[in-house]
Short mmCIF file of N, CA and C in Angstrom, two decimals:
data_model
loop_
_atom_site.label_atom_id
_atom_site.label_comp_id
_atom_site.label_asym_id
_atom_site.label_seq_id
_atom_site.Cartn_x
_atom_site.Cartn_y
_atom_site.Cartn_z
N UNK G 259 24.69 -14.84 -12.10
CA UNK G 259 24.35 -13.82 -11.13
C UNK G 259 25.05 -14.05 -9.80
N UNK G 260 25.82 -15.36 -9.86
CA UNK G 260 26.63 -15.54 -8.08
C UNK G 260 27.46 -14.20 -8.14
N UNK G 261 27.73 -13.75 -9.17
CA UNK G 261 28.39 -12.24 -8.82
C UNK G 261 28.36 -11.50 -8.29
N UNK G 262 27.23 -10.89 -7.78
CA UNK G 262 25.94 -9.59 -8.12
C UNK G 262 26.39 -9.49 -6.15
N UNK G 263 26.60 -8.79 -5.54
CA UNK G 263 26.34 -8.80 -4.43
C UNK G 263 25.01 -8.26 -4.07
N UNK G 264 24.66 -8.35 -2.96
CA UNK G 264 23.20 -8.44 -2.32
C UNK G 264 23.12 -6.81 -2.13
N UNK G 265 22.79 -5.97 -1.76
CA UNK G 265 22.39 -4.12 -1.63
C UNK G 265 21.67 -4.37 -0.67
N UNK G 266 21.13 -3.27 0.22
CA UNK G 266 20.48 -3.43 1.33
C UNK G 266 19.13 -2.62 1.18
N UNK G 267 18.04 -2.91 1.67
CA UNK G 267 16.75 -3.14 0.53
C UNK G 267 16.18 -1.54 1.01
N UNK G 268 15.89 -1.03 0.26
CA UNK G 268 15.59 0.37 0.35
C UNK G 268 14.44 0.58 1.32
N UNK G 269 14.65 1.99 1.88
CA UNK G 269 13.65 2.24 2.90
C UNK G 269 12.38 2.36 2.78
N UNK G 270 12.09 2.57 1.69
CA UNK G 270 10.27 2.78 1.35
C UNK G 270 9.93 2.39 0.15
N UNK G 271 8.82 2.87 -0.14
CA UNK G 271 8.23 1.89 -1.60
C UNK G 271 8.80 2.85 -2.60
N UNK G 272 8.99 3.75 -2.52
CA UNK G 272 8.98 5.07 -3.44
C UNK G 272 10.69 4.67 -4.04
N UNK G 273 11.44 4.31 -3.15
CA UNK G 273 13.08 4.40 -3.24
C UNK G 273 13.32 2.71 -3.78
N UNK G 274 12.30 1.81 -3.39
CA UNK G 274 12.28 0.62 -4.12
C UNK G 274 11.52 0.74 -5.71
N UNK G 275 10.85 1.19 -5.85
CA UNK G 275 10.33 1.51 -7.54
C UNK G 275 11.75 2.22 -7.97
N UNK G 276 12.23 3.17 -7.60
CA UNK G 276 13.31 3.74 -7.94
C UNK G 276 14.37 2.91 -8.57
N UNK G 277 14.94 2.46 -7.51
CA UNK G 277 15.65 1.31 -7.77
C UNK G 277 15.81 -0.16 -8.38
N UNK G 278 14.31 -0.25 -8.36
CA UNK G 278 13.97 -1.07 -9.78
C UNK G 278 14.13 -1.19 -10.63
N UNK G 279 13.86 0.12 -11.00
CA UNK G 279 13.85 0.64 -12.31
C UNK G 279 15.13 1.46 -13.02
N UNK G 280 16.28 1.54 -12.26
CA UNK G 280 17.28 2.06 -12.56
C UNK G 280 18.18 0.85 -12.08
N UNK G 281 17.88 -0.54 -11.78
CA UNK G 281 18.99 -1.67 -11.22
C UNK G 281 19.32 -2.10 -12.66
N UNK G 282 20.79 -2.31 -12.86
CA UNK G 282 21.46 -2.67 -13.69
C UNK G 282 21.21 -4.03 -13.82
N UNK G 283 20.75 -4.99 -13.08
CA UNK G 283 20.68 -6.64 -12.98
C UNK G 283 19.11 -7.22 -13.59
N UNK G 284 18.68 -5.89 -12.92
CA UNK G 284 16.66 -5.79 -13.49
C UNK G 284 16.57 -5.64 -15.07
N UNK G 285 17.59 -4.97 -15.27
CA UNK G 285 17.69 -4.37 -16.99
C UNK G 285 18.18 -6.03 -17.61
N UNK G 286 19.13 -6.72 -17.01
CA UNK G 286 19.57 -7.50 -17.88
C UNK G 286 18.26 -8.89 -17.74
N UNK G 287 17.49 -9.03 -16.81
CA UNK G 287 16.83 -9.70 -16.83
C UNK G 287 15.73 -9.86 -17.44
N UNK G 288 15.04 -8.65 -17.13
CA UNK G 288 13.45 -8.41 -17.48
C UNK G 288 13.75 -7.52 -18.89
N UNK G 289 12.82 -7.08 -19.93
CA UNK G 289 12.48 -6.60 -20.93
C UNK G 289 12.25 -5.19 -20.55
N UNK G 290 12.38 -4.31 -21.52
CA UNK G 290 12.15 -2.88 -21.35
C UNK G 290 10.51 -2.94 -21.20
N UNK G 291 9.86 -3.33 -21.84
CA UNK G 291 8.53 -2.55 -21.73
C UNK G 291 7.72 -3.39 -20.55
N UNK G 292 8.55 -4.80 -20.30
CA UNK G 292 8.03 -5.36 -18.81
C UNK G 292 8.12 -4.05 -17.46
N UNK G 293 9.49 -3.84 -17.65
CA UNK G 293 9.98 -3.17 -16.83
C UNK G 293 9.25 -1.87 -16.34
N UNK G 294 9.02 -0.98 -17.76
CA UNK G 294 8.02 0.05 -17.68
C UNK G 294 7.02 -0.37 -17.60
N UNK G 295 6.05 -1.29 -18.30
CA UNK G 295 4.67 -1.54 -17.54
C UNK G 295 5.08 -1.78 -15.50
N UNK G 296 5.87 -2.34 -14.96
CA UNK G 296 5.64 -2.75 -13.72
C UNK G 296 6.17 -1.30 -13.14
N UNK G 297 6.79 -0.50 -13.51
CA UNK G 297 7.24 0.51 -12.56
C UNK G 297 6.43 1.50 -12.74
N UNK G 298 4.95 1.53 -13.74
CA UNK G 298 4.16 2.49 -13.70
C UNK G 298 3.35 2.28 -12.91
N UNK G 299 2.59 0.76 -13.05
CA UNK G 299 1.70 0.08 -12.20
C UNK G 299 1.93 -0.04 -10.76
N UNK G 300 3.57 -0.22 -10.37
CA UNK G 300 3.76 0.56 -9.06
C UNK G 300 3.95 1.72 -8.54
N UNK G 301 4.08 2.44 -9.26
CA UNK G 301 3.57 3.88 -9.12
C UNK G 301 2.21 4.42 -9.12
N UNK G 302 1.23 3.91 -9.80
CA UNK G 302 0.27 4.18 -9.69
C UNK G 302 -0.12 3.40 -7.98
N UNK G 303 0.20 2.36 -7.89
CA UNK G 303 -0.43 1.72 -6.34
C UNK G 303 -0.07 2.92 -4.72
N UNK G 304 1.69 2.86 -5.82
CA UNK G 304 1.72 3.90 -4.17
C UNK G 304 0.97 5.39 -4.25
N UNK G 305 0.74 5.77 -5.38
CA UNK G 305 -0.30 7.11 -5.31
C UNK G 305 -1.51 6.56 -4.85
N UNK G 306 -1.95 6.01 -5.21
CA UNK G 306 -3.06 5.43 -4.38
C UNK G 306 -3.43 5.34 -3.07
N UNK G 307 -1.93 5.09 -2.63
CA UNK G 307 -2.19 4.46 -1.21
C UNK G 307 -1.91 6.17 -0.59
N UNK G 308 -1.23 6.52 -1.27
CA UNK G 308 -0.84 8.16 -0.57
C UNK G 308 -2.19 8.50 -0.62
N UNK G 309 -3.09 8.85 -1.10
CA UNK G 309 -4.21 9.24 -0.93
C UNK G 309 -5.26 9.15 -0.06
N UNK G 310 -4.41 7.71 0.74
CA UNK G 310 -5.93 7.42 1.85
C UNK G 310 -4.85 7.55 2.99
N UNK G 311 -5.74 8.18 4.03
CA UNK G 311 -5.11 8.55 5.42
C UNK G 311 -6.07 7.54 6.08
N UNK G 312 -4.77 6.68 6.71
CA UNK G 312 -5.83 5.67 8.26
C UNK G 312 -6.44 6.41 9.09
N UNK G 313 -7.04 5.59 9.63
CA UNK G 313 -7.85 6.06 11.40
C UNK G 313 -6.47 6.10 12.21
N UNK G 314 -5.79 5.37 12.04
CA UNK G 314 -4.23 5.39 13.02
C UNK G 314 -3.73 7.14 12.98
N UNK G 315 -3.30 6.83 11.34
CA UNK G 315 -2.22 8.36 11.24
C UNK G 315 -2.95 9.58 11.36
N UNK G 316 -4.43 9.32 11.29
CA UNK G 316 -5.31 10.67 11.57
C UNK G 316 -5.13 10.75 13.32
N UNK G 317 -5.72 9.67 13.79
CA UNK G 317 -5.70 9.95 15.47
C UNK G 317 -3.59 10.01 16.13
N UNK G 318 -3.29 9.66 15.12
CA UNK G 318 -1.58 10.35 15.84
C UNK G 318 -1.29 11.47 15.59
N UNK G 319 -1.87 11.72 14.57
CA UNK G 319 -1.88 13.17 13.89
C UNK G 319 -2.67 14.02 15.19
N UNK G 320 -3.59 13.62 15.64
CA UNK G 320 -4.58 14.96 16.13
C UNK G 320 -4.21 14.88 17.70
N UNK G 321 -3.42 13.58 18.47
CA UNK G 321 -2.68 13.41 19.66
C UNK G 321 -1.63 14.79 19.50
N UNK G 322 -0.90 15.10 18.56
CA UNK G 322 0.27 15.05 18.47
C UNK G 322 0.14 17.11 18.07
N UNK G 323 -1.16 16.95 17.74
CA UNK G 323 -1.33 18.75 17.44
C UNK G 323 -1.75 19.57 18.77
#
């Protein structure tokens, strides 16, 4: 892997599952159905988390209307 140059780490969680799961280096390492169990299970976390709105982004939200 001293080959592999380094990529610059994606901006959000959504574009890192992405890229997980479509990295050519991830494929040669990990197993297909590893791979799909972990990129569902992180998909399911970030729906999750989309679902709950903080006290923060609500009160920037209602500054900001």
């Amino acid at each position: 892997f001293a080959s592999v140059s380094p990529c610059p780490s994606p901006p959000d969680w959504a574009s890192a599952i992405a890229s997980f799961e479509g990295g050519p280096l991830v494929a040669e390492i990990f197993p297909a159905t590893l791979r799909q169990s972990f990129v569902a299970c992180k998909r399911q976390e970030l729906n999750t988390f989309a679902l709950n709105v903080s006290d923060f982004e609500i009160e920037t939200y209602l500054e900001s209307v």
